XYZ file of C-alpha atoms in Angstrom:
784
model
C -4.294 12.756 22.874
C -2.799 9.610 21.329
C -1.220 6.835 23.295
C 1.155 4.478 21.502
C 1.338 0.850 22.565
C 3.294 -2.163 21.453
C 4.550 -2.581 17.914
C 2.938 -5.319 15.900
C 3.043 -6.690 12.370
C -0.098 -6.125 10.341
C -1.106 -7.015 6.832
C -0.883 -3.745 4.928
C -2.107 -4.555 1.439
C -1.625 -6.481 -1.745
C -3.948 -9.399 -0.954
C -5.158 -11.567 -3.782
C -8.430 -10.480 -5.341
C -8.391 -13.456 -7.727
C -8.333 -16.078 -4.962
C -12.001 -16.960 -5.439
C -14.651 -16.331 -8.047
C -15.982 -12.765 -7.699
C -19.673 -12.032 -7.253
C -21.650 -9.372 -9.144
C -24.693 -7.882 -7.422
C -28.199 -8.136 -8.892
C -28.169 -4.539 -10.138
C -24.637 -4.935 -11.610
C -23.447 -1.889 -9.667
C -21.033 -3.621 -7.307
C -18.572 -6.468 -7.366
C -17.640 -8.446 -4.262
C -14.483 -10.508 -3.970
C -12.574 -12.309 -1.240
C -9.303 -10.517 -0.443
C -7.220 -12.058 2.305
C -9.097 -11.727 5.602
C -11.609 -9.218 4.202
C -14.217 -8.815 1.487
C -13.719 -5.917 -0.892
C -16.669 -4.154 -2.529
C -15.804 -2.469 -5.838
C -17.832 -0.222 -8.097
C -18.221 -1.769 -11.545
C -18.269 1.664 -13.171
C -15.521 3.618 -11.353
C -13.265 0.666 -10.331
C -12.943 2.223 -6.861
C -13.093 0.186 -3.654
C -16.317 1.300 -1.937
C -16.019 -0.789 1.238
C -13.501 -3.126 2.819
C -15.538 -5.525 4.951
C -13.260 -6.579 7.821
C -14.068 -8.897 10.695
C -12.752 -12.330 9.792
C -9.559 -13.417 11.514
C -8.450 -15.856 8.812
C -8.598 -16.316 5.059
C -11.992 -15.589 3.470
C -12.889 -18.629 1.371
C -16.224 -17.702 -0.205
C -18.727 -14.901 -0.885
C -22.398 -15.301 -1.777
C -25.285 -12.848 -2.241
C -28.167 -13.601 0.136
C -31.018 -14.990 -2.008
C -33.799 -13.356 0.041
C -32.130 -9.927 0.207
C -29.970 -8.815 -2.700
C -28.470 -5.985 -0.607
C -26.804 -8.435 1.788
C -24.039 -10.988 1.319
C -22.603 -13.961 3.182
C -18.888 -14.574 3.622
C -17.270 -17.722 5.006
C -13.747 -17.994 6.337
C -11.190 -20.489 7.553
C -11.755 -19.013 11.030
C -14.924 -21.126 11.219
C -17.448 -18.289 10.958
C -20.054 -17.178 8.454
C -20.797 -13.455 8.464
C -23.739 -11.570 7.011
C -22.980 -8.089 5.652
C -24.886 -5.100 4.394
C -22.369 -4.444 1.642
C -23.955 -1.185 0.478
C -23.256 0.472 3.848
C -20.336 -1.728 4.884
C -22.069 -2.939 8.076
C -21.726 -6.328 9.750
C -25.201 -7.706 10.541
C -24.720 -11.171 11.979
C -21.999 -13.690 12.820
C -22.547 -17.427 12.936
C -19.905 -19.645 14.539
C -19.580 -23.145 13.124
C -17.329 -24.919 15.629
C -17.982 -28.486 14.472
C -18.041 -27.860 10.734
C -15.018 -27.325 8.550
C -15.759 -24.452 6.186
C -15.150 -25.681 2.661
C -12.367 -23.663 1.028
C -14.153 -23.838 -2.328
C -17.770 -22.705 -2.269
C -19.205 -21.957 -5.697
C -22.922 -22.736 -5.603
C -25.012 -22.798 -8.770
C -28.723 -23.590 -9.013
C -29.467 -26.780 -10.927
C -33.265 -27.059 -10.855
C -36.194 -25.795 -8.828
C -39.587 -27.228 -7.953
C -42.416 -26.404 -5.616
C -41.005 -28.624 -2.873
C -37.241 -28.753 -3.311
C -34.367 -26.576 -4.375
C -31.277 -28.457 -5.516
C -27.795 -27.026 -5.430
C -24.592 -28.337 -6.942
C -21.311 -27.711 -5.155
C -18.996 -27.030 -8.050
C -15.580 -28.166 -6.887
C -12.614 -26.781 -8.729
C -10.574 -29.971 -9.217
C -12.839 -33.032 -8.798
C -16.446 -33.658 -9.625
C -18.819 -33.787 -6.631
C -20.365 -37.123 -5.685
C -23.671 -35.819 -4.331
C -26.070 -32.898 -4.231
C -27.792 -31.547 -1.144
C -31.240 -30.063 -0.654
C -32.669 -28.208 2.354
C -36.412 -28.677 2.848
C -37.967 -27.381 6.030
C -36.244 -29.074 8.974
C -34.661 -31.827 6.898
C -31.300 -32.025 5.147
C -31.460 -34.523 2.301
C -28.478 -35.866 0.387
C -28.936 -37.396 -3.048
C -26.205 -39.629 -4.417
C -25.862 -40.076 -8.143
C -23.615 -41.810 -10.608
C -19.932 -41.192 -10.526
C -18.471 -40.276 -13.884
C -15.060 -41.694 -14.653
C -12.666 -41.258 -17.529
C -9.402 -42.901 -18.351
C -6.394 -40.817 -17.382
C -5.160 -40.589 -20.961
C -7.132 -41.047 -24.158
C -5.896 -42.635 -27.333
C -4.592 -39.331 -28.730
C -2.429 -38.621 -25.688
C -4.672 -35.979 -24.156
C -5.202 -35.644 -20.411
C -8.730 -36.090 -19.120
C -8.212 -34.654 -15.617
C -11.115 -32.459 -14.494
C -10.148 -28.822 -13.929
C -13.527 -27.029 -13.557
C -17.275 -27.670 -13.640
C -20.447 -25.643 -14.248
C -24.161 -26.514 -14.145
C -26.698 -25.365 -16.698
C -29.374 -23.187 -15.013
C -32.319 -24.873 -16.808
C -31.372 -28.089 -18.592
C -29.964 -31.269 -17.110
C -26.511 -30.518 -18.436
C -23.136 -30.253 -16.740
C -20.106 -28.680 -18.445
C -16.637 -29.799 -17.355
C -13.237 -28.473 -18.341
C -10.200 -30.691 -18.683
C -6.451 -30.501 -18.583
C -6.148 -31.213 -22.297
C -8.128 -28.070 -23.183
C -11.382 -29.861 -23.998
C -14.855 -29.070 -22.701
C -17.375 -31.891 -22.217
C -21.145 -31.417 -21.942
C -22.711 -34.229 -19.889
C -26.394 -35.191 -20.342
C -28.864 -37.875 -19.257
C -27.015 -38.401 -15.990
C -30.246 -38.363 -13.950
C -31.982 -41.049 -16.010
C -31.729 -44.800 -15.666
C -30.068 -45.132 -19.062
C -26.379 -44.457 -19.596
C -25.106 -40.881 -19.573
C -23.795 -39.214 -22.746
C -21.434 -36.327 -23.435
C -20.276 -34.153 -26.326
C -16.885 -32.503 -26.687
C -15.866 -28.917 -27.488
C -12.276 -28.011 -28.196
C -10.536 -24.675 -28.740
C -8.130 -24.159 -25.804
C -4.636 -25.536 -26.323
C -3.997 -25.838 -22.552
C -6.086 -26.614 -19.486
C -9.502 -24.985 -19.176
C -9.395 -23.047 -15.920
C -12.979 -21.777 -15.610
C -16.473 -22.330 -17.023
C -19.711 -20.426 -16.473
C -23.181 -20.435 -18.039
C -25.122 -17.212 -18.585
C -28.291 -16.848 -16.440
C -30.581 -17.865 -19.316
C -28.300 -20.722 -20.310
C -27.951 -19.498 -23.885
C -24.154 -19.155 -23.735
C -21.241 -20.961 -22.108
C -18.115 -18.977 -21.202
C -14.665 -20.544 -20.932
C -11.153 -19.272 -20.260
C -7.603 -20.454 -19.745
C -3.955 -19.558 -20.087
C -4.482 -18.015 -23.539
C -5.934 -14.813 -21.964
C -8.946 -15.154 -24.267
C -12.588 -15.271 -23.176
C -14.490 -17.745 -25.374
C -18.299 -17.580 -25.661
C -19.969 -20.778 -26.917
C -23.585 -20.799 -28.132
C -25.490 -23.480 -26.275
C -26.746 -26.213 -28.634
C -24.930 -24.365 -31.429
C -21.380 -25.077 -30.357
C -19.921 -24.348 -33.780
C -20.767 -20.675 -33.236
C -18.438 -18.969 -30.802
C -17.154 -15.469 -30.076
C -13.764 -14.392 -28.725
C -12.512 -11.517 -26.605
C -8.695 -11.733 -26.860
C -5.710 -9.969 -25.263
C -7.055 -9.725 -21.720
C -3.503 -9.502 -20.395
C -3.078 -12.646 -18.298
C -4.384 -16.165 -17.845
C -8.055 -16.405 -16.827
C -8.645 -18.114 -13.471
C -12.360 -17.446 -12.771
C -15.418 -16.333 -14.768
C -18.548 -14.783 -13.239
C -21.751 -13.435 -14.801
C -24.137 -10.854 -13.372
C -27.686 -12.086 -12.585
C -29.113 -10.015 -15.442
C -26.428 -11.214 -17.867
C -25.330 -7.673 -18.718
C -21.819 -7.962 -17.267
C -19.178 -10.634 -17.401
C -16.303 -10.713 -14.969
C -12.984 -12.521 -15.333
C -10.269 -12.986 -12.713
C -6.696 -13.279 -13.927
C -3.458 -14.789 -12.705
C -1.857 -11.337 -12.328
C -4.302 -10.478 -9.491
C -6.625 -8.566 -11.776
C -10.385 -8.501 -12.329
C -11.732 -7.456 -15.720
C -15.348 -6.298 -16.120
C -16.758 -6.957 -19.605
C -19.977 -5.829 -21.230
C -21.560 -8.980 -22.700
C -18.329 -10.256 -24.262
C -18.137 -7.150 -26.436
C -15.673 -4.794 -24.760
C -13.791 -4.268 -21.515
C -15.514 -1.619 -19.402
C -13.327 -1.633 -16.258
C -10.171 -3.203 -14.853
C -9.553 -3.661 -11.123
C -5.862 -4.343 -10.594
C -4.350 -5.571 -7.355
C -0.721 -6.005 -6.407
C 0.844 -8.216 -9.060
C 2.666 -11.175 -7.573
C 4.916 -12.948 -10.038
C 7.018 -16.013 -9.493
C 9.741 -13.938 -7.818
C 10.740 -10.363 -7.013
C 14.047 -9.696 -8.734
C 14.244 -6.027 -7.832
C 14.389 -4.577 -4.352
C 11.353 -2.987 -2.755
C 11.682 0.695 -3.650
C 9.816 3.898 -2.827
C 9.241 6.319 -5.687
C 10.466 9.708 -4.339
C 7.723 11.512 -6.250
C 4.539 9.500 -5.750
C 5.687 7.770 -2.511
C 4.387 4.538 -4.056
C 5.889 1.092 -3.664
C 7.795 -0.061 -6.763
C 8.699 -3.675 -7.537
C 8.378 -6.323 -10.243
C 4.904 -6.589 -11.705
C 3.685 -8.603 -14.627
C 6.453 -10.019 -16.844
C 8.748 -7.291 -18.143
C 7.116 -4.507 -16.094
C 7.572 -2.483 -12.925
C 4.438 -1.751 -10.916
C 3.825 1.443 -8.939
C 1.533 0.548 -6.044
C -0.094 3.000 -3.631
C 0.341 1.762 -0.060
C -2.171 4.259 1.324
C -4.959 3.364 -1.114
C -3.990 -0.320 -1.588
C -4.289 0.222 -5.328
C -2.077 -0.120 -8.366
C -1.272 3.288 -9.858
C 0.258 2.139 -13.129
C 2.576 -0.360 -14.806
C 5.780 0.709 -16.543
C 6.728 -1.486 -19.500
C 10.496 -1.974 -19.209
C 11.178 -4.767 -21.694
C 8.786 -3.334 -24.317
C 8.252 -6.706 -25.942
C 5.120 -8.798 -26.231
C 5.122 -11.547 -23.614
C 4.502 -15.027 -25.050
C 2.573 -17.379 -22.751
C 4.491 -20.565 -23.398
C 6.082 -22.746 -20.749
C 9.837 -23.216 -21.032
C 10.354 -20.149 -23.205
C 13.084 -17.857 -21.839
C 12.153 -14.168 -22.091
C 13.606 -10.891 -20.814
C 13.077 -10.258 -17.109
C 13.643 -7.121 -15.025
C 16.228 -8.064 -12.373
C 17.503 -4.705 -11.038
C 16.065 -1.221 -10.571
C 17.036 1.964 -8.707
C 15.793 5.562 -8.304
C 17.909 8.652 -7.809
C 17.232 10.823 -4.743
C 14.965 13.304 -6.545
C 12.982 10.750 -8.532
C 14.014 12.275 -11.864
C 15.845 9.156 -13.055
C 15.146 5.430 -12.955
C 17.692 2.765 -13.891
C 16.671 -0.786 -14.819
C 18.531 -3.956 -15.802
C 16.892 -6.660 -17.883
C 18.430 -10.003 -18.782
C 17.653 -13.179 -20.702
C 19.534 -16.453 -20.549
C 18.806 -19.013 -23.256
C 20.188 -22.511 -23.443
C 23.374 -22.655 -25.464
C 23.511 -18.856 -25.815
C 25.274 -16.021 -24.063
C 23.587 -13.910 -21.422
C 21.766 -10.907 -22.901
C 21.914 -7.725 -20.795
C 20.374 -4.277 -21.223
C 20.858 -1.267 -18.935
C 18.146 1.343 -19.427
C 17.924 4.887 -18.025
C 14.465 6.424 -17.757
C 13.731 10.150 -17.339
C 10.601 11.411 -15.602
C 8.294 13.325 -17.950
C 6.326 16.118 -16.263
C 3.628 16.151 -18.950
C 2.781 12.447 -18.901
C 3.694 12.058 -15.201
C 5.561 8.875 -16.035
C 9.026 7.691 -16.983
C 10.237 7.831 -20.575
C 13.154 5.812 -21.938
C 16.214 8.030 -22.337
C 19.234 5.750 -22.885
C 19.628 2.040 -23.641
C 23.050 0.451 -23.074
C 23.372 -3.020 -24.582
C 25.810 -5.374 -22.853
C 26.906 -2.899 -20.149
C 28.947 -5.724 -18.576
C 30.302 -9.017 -19.813
C 28.567 -10.987 -17.071
C 25.570 -10.764 -14.742
C 25.091 -7.487 -12.839
C 25.204 -8.050 -9.073
C 24.466 -4.550 -7.716
C 23.427 -1.052 -8.749
C 22.883 2.258 -6.929
C 22.587 6.006 -7.538
C 24.472 8.696 -5.687
C 22.186 9.991 -2.911
C 23.417 13.598 -3.015
C 20.563 15.879 -4.097
C 22.725 18.996 -4.419
C 25.273 17.382 -6.720
C 25.760 18.991 -10.107
C 26.046 15.620 -11.844
C 23.919 12.493 -11.535
C 25.904 9.261 -11.185
C 25.021 5.567 -11.305
C 27.328 2.682 -10.334
C 26.866 -0.957 -11.352
C 28.844 -4.034 -10.259
C 29.183 -7.267 -12.217
C 30.528 -10.794 -12.019
C 32.986 -9.853 -14.766
C 35.200 -8.404 -11.994
C 34.506 -4.719 -12.692
C 32.305 -1.927 -11.464
C 31.352 0.911 -13.779
C 30.334 4.494 -13.087
C 27.736 5.934 -15.484
C 27.398 9.700 -15.637
C 24.760 11.949 -17.139
C 26.295 14.062 -19.879
C 25.361 17.693 -20.417
C 22.493 18.423 -22.772
C 23.570 19.461 -26.254
C 21.781 21.828 -28.579
C 20.474 19.069 -30.849
C 20.108 16.078 -28.569
C 18.832 15.752 -25.031
C 20.854 14.506 -22.045
C 22.345 11.030 -22.326
C 24.375 8.616 -20.222
C 27.898 7.318 -20.780
C 30.523 5.336 -18.882
C 32.786 7.609 -16.808
C 34.989 5.087 -14.993
C 35.748 1.355 -14.832
C 37.159 0.011 -11.573
C 38.521 -3.336 -10.345
C 40.475 -4.781 -7.446
C 42.960 -7.622 -7.865
C 40.685 -9.576 -10.176
C 38.097 -10.188 -7.419
C 34.382 -10.221 -8.135
C 32.391 -7.242 -6.764
C 29.176 -8.202 -5.017
C 27.518 -4.971 -3.850
C 28.003 -1.199 -3.726
C 26.737 1.756 -1.696
C 27.097 5.552 -1.762
C 27.436 7.673 1.358
C 24.614 10.050 2.204
C 26.433 13.077 0.739
C 27.752 11.161 -2.266
C 31.403 11.833 -1.401
C 32.295 8.152 -0.867
C 31.581 4.936 -2.723
C 32.001 1.540 -1.057
C 32.354 -1.561 -3.245
C 32.784 -5.039 -1.813
C 35.134 -7.457 -3.577
C 34.412 -10.791 -1.916
C 35.875 -10.371 1.630
C 37.433 -6.923 0.986
C 35.622 -3.580 1.155
C 37.095 -0.828 -1.020
C 36.297 2.857 -0.455
C 36.586 5.194 -3.469
C 36.320 8.932 -4.085
C 33.815 9.565 -6.923
C 35.372 13.011 -7.535
C 38.801 11.640 -8.554
C 38.170 7.864 -8.588
C 41.030 7.393 -6.183
C 41.068 4.299 -4.001
C 41.043 5.805 -0.515
C 41.253 2.727 1.697
C 40.439 -0.955 1.995
C 38.743 -2.722 4.897
C 39.610 -6.381 5.369
C 37.403 -9.114 6.733
C 37.619 -12.766 7.758
C 37.688 -15.074 4.723
C 34.024 -14.925 3.763
C 32.236 -12.853 1.130
C 30.348 -9.704 2.047
C 26.641 -9.817 1.211
C 25.322 -6.344 2.084
C 26.829 -2.854 2.388
C 25.065 0.119 3.879
C 26.208 3.612 4.970
C 24.819 5.283 8.071
C 22.689 8.414 7.807
C 22.678 11.855 9.437
C 24.752 11.795 12.637
C 25.854 8.211 11.872
C 27.112 8.958 8.363
C 30.691 8.149 9.393
C 29.812 4.479 9.818
C 29.757 1.769 7.151
C 27.985 -1.502 7.904
C 28.210 -4.827 6.170
C 27.101 -8.449 6.555
C 29.171 -11.496 5.668
C 28.634 -15.146 4.771
C 30.320 -16.024 8.064
C 27.240 -14.662 9.915
C 28.887 -11.421 11.057
C 27.457 -7.906 11.210
C 30.367 -5.446 11.078
C 30.509 -1.685 11.599
C 33.524 0.354 10.423
C 34.392 3.889 11.455
C 35.497 5.673 8.277
C 37.201 8.469 10.234
C 39.636 6.031 11.813
C 39.381 3.376 9.040
C 39.011 0.695 11.692
C 36.410 -1.800 12.829
C 34.143 -0.110 15.387
C 32.275 -3.241 16.440
C 31.058 -6.583 15.144
C 28.555 -9.174 16.313
C 27.714 -12.734 15.355
C 24.392 -12.539 13.557
C 23.040 -14.279 10.453
C 21.609 -11.183 8.760
C 19.591 -11.982 5.665
C 18.733 -8.343 4.916
C 20.170 -5.005 6.073
C 18.749 -1.580 5.245
C 18.866 2.023 6.471
C 16.068 4.520 7.087
C 16.798 7.530 4.834
C 15.045 9.898 7.271
C 16.851 8.915 10.482
C 19.942 7.205 11.870
C 18.050 3.940 12.328
C 18.909 0.711 10.583
C 16.992 -2.577 10.395
C 18.436 -6.073 10.274
C 16.409 -9.212 9.529
C 17.824 -12.494 10.827
C 16.386 -15.846 9.775
C 16.669 -18.848 12.061
C 14.571 -21.935 12.804
C 12.139 -21.121 9.986
C 11.288 -17.654 11.369
C 12.711 -14.151 10.977
C 13.780 -11.877 13.835
C 13.892 -8.083 13.497
C 16.465 -5.779 15.094
C 16.377 -1.971 14.812
C 19.478 -0.111 15.963
C 21.712 2.926 15.572
C 25.327 2.231 14.535
C 26.551 4.581 17.273
C 24.722 2.836 20.129
C 25.587 -0.586 21.561
C 22.024 -1.652 22.395
C 19.224 -2.038 19.788
C 16.295 0.359 19.823
C 13.827 -2.427 19.126
C 13.915 -6.193 18.706
C 11.214 -8.729 18.027
C 11.571 -12.475 17.784
C 9.695 -14.399 15.080
C 8.321 -11.291 13.434
C 7.107 -13.550 10.602
C 7.416 -17.117 9.362
C 9.901 -17.843 6.614
C 12.659 -15.549 5.429
C 12.214 -11.861 4.631
C 13.471 -11.397 1.086
C 12.813 -7.690 0.478
C 12.168 -4.679 2.735
C 12.026 -0.890 2.569
C 11.469 2.130 4.833
C 8.579 4.246 3.571
C 8.109 7.853 4.767
C 4.940 8.689 6.660
C 2.488 11.216 5.291
C 2.391 12.867 8.730
C 5.111 12.529 11.325
C 4.099 11.122 14.694
C 4.582 13.861 17.293
C 4.835 11.686 20.373
C 5.672 8.051 20.806
C 7.005 5.618 23.353
C 10.745 5.235 23.449
C 10.622 1.699 22.097
C 8.710 2.797 18.992
C 10.202 6.204 18.266
C 11.985 4.717 15.271
C 8.565 4.599 13.580
C 7.923 8.339 14.000
C 9.057 9.265 10.503
C 8.909 6.007 8.572
C 7.152 2.675 8.378
C 8.949 -0.563 7.666
C 7.481 -2.716 4.897
C 8.774 -6.165 4.108
C 8.052 -9.060 1.788
C 8.374 -12.674 2.883
C 9.307 -15.662 0.791
C 5.616 -16.572 0.741
C 4.917 -13.344 -1.184
C 2.864 -11.681 1.549
C 3.195 -7.921 1.899
C 3.377 -6.794 5.537
C 4.339 -3.726 7.511
C 5.415 -2.854 11.025
C 3.491 -0.054 12.658
C 2.666 1.214 16.124
C -0.575 0.264 17.768
C -2.507 3.481 18.251
C -5.072 3.823 21.023
C -7.327 6.820 21.443
C -7.551 8.349 24.881
C -9.802 11.209 25.836
C -8.011 14.170 27.338
C -9.240 16.289 30.247
C -10.535 19.803 29.607
C -8.066 22.435 30.770
C -8.813 25.969 31.900
C -6.705 28.668 30.285
C -6.091 32.028 31.904
C -7.406 35.135 30.125
C -4.221 36.722 28.826
C -3.574 39.009 25.843
C -1.680 36.231 24.088
C -4.647 33.921 24.613
C -6.974 36.411 22.933
C -4.598 36.668 19.972
C -4.475 32.901 19.503
C -8.206 32.312 19.240
C -11.177 30.577 20.732
C -11.496 29.018 24.110
C -10.551 25.342 24.542
C -14.207 24.539 25.092
C -15.059 25.859 21.623
C -12.219 23.891 20.017
C -13.116 20.551 21.581
C -16.840 20.985 21.640
C -16.998 19.408 25.113
C -18.638 20.345 28.354
C -16.670 22.742 30.544
C -16.785 22.395 34.313
C -17.060 26.193 34.343
C -20.018 26.281 32.011
C -21.930 28.382 34.480
C -19.121 30.925 34.600
C -18.205 31.063 30.943
C -21.820 31.507 29.948
C -21.908 34.745 31.873
C -18.699 36.170 30.413
C -18.368 38.291 27.343
C -17.915 36.104 24.228
C -14.255 35.809 23.386
C -13.017 37.131 20.036
C -12.047 34.957 17.113
C -8.309 34.259 16.780
C -6.199 36.047 14.238
C -5.672 33.907 11.148
C -2.336 35.578 10.535
C -1.087 34.673 14.030
C -2.125 31.057 13.511
C -0.332 30.938 10.195
C 2.742 32.423 11.784
C 2.806 29.778 14.493
C 2.233 26.979 11.982
C 4.791 28.196 9.461
C 8.173 26.396 9.590
C 10.794 28.547 11.283
C 13.314 28.215 8.483
C 11.077 30.096 6.010
C 10.236 33.036 8.338
C 12.130 36.365 8.401
C 14.500 37.107 11.237
C 13.090 37.604 14.737
C 14.375 41.170 14.946
C 12.477 42.065 11.790
C 9.234 40.516 13.043
C 9.613 42.075 16.500
C 10.046 45.610 15.213
C 6.978 45.361 13.013
C 4.939 43.861 15.841
C 5.911 46.650 18.247
C 5.094 49.298 15.645
C 1.637 47.810 15.199
C 0.991 48.267 18.921
C 1.607 52.042 18.701
C -1.548 54.132 18.406
C -1.240 57.141 16.104
C -3.702 60.063 16.433
C -3.802 62.198 13.312
C -6.430 64.856 13.977
C -8.943 66.062 16.496
C -11.690 63.989 14.932
C -9.864 60.814 15.776
C -9.141 62.137 19.296
C -12.799 62.865 19.906
C -13.681 59.496 18.425
C -11.258 57.774 20.799
C -12.674 59.748 23.731
C -16.180 58.573 22.889
C -14.901 55.018 22.627
C -13.204 55.346 26.021
C -16.460 56.537 27.578
C -18.325 53.605 26.037
C -15.534 51.310 27.169
C -15.773 52.513 30.775
C -19.522 51.995 30.675
C -18.968 48.472 29.385
C -16.402 47.938 32.134
C -18.960 48.691 34.801
C -21.371 46.245 33.201
C -18.574 43.702 32.901
C -17.656 44.118 36.590
C -21.228 43.365 37.537
C -21.127 40.268 35.351
C -17.841 39.176 36.892
C -19.199 39.713 40.406
C -22.265 37.670 39.536
C -20.095 34.963 38.011
C -18.035 34.903 41.238
C -21.054 34.344 43.449
C -22.553 31.599 41.318
C -19.629 29.160 41.639
C -19.580 29.860 45.386
C -23.243 28.945 45.593
C -22.591 25.834 43.505
C -19.604 24.940 45.690
C -21.805 24.984 48.781
C -24.108 22.435 47.142
C -21.722 20.377 44.964
C -18.621 20.163 47.138
C -16.756 23.197 45.805
C -15.474 21.573 42.594
C -16.604 24.412 40.336
C -15.081 27.004 42.647
C -11.730 25.246 42.646
C -11.619 25.092 38.824
C -12.723 28.730 38.315
C -10.250 31.139 36.712
C -8.966 33.985 38.938
C -10.809 37.299 38.757
C -9.341 40.281 36.877
C -9.021 43.882 37.945
C -10.379 46.852 36.007
C -6.944 47.681 34.651
C -6.522 44.132 33.309
C -9.915 44.169 31.622
C -9.162 47.601 30.068
C -5.797 46.360 28.795
C -7.383 43.297 27.248
C -9.917 45.388 25.362
C -7.157 47.656 24.056
C -5.168 44.706 22.744
C -8.278 43.274 21.168
C -8.855 46.463 19.122
C -5.313 46.599 17.710
C -4.762 46.104 14.011
C -2.677 43.018 13.254
C -3.179 43.056 9.490
C 0.554 43.717 9.081
C 1.229 40.080 9.827
C -1.119 38.812 7.121
C 0.560 41.116 4.610
C 3.971 39.906 5.714
C 2.993 36.256 5.222
C 1.441 36.977 1.834
C 4.694 38.562 0.701
């Protein structure tokens, strides 16, 4: 039995896996990385997440393999704790609370030198060079201060000397530092009395983001915005190797203890596993978080994955259940150039049709002194490749920026229709043309609409596709897609309408909209009048496609409030103040894999769907019910013919102890349930034959037909054996009656009170007859 408690916001997925430098285990089998409030353990060969180590209550800031046990790892967090994990089994071993110590948000420890008495460690800070090293020896903590290196902010050639990263050589007294001007400096003689010296390496054209020596110190690895891993030969700096086209800027570089694997973290929340700078062996991709999300949050009707902007020019399909990227769809189909200030095509709009067969995307590019470039692309789903393939490209579909786009939701419609609105003052209807003998299906413009020269802002189809609502500033127009006749207009106070949304199911007659004057309005399309309105600054309004529920996010005082309601009811179903900090920019209802059967009234709106939203801080969250497990009491079920048909006793199903264990042990073992009956009860009613048809066949199966004397004699022998068994059974029943009575005299009568009532001979005989009946007709019926 499941008990549902309060609704709370939880982090659902999409945490950064490139936040800190990843760690490769000694055997190179696993990779550990900080991911939000947890530590993820990935397989370096299969790319799968083996364990998700959860326990920290705040951001994990560092991960380190335990030196004395290579099967354990430390993790530190901003919650002030250090935890020790067995990462192979995913078990928490120990927790250390550090109340008086601030856990450093950057912990990247590399061994500098070792001796018989001391072990020195450098704390490699990401932005500034450390001023000391620390050594732990017995019960003493010793701090050694050394010279502070300083460089002028700008050199004579105009380069920038700011430190960006640092790495220590594992054997020699050498420190490598990366700089903002793309140079790498190798510092030596810093521990001697004489002046320090340094040499300079230069290949990167922008800032060096990460440096790392190999375990033997023979090579130095560097990376930056160029998406190229550079391998420098130590003491032979003129010899270097390159691994280009890694897909995104490199943020961290890690090397396995045996030097067999390299690992690079990238700005697109990706980790690349490389075999000794030769080839890429695995790619672990997280949720890509760009500078902004131009598209809405969408759910792919086929894969049920979350779809939104990914890396530049792409849409990403992300599995919410597995917290894993499924694939990227290249929309722009142009090579992205990593150069600041360069304007390139971006995906700004996207929409799926109801069946998931079609995907529409809008890409745009605005260059200085040039007109806006627009492309509308229609993508068809390919069953063979299980991906979308470009079908139609429409250049300059509008003369100005596209403000809204939506498909008709009707799944039974003979034609597929797409509507787009633009700042050029028009909305256009695009229709899928019939497939010709030579060419496949293609899209063309079917209608161009306008209203008094006003600019359309948004559009929405009704659930059955029979109505189209388009907002022109403060006026809502309702059109018939069948004839493109303007049916009615709905006026508003003098402020533009921001969102339009039709109700679903029993609330399909309502149309809701939000305005710049902080109003939430509901119109009744049957009466063409305003049903109700309320003063509310709604930043985002959306409808659950599987129910009548709608969600409204309201931002005030730096926080966002959530209201869930039905358009037909005056009071909200659910409301929560300050559901998150900042403003919710995107949200979507995602269908559940399994519907919740029972739920409290305040959270019934989450029975079919979950609400996912994205804040302005680019954190992916979800609302879900808190589920608590509660053990249920064992129930006694009377011995009836229907019970025998259904199957085993409740004790056998739950595997628990029965208060009547003394009684049930004495009874005849109950028969196994009919698989056909179970399938019948579990089969949806709308796919079963009529009840009259099933009833007649069931009654016929109960009739016993005797064909010859052999069968009659056989039945007579069975009856004699049955009567003999009945006498034995009566003795067993009598004995089972007396035992609970004896137990009741000792234990207070509890077993006697819970015992099932005794059966007569006629009832036992009837049960045996039902048990022997042939119900194979039902299995045959279901198979057909």
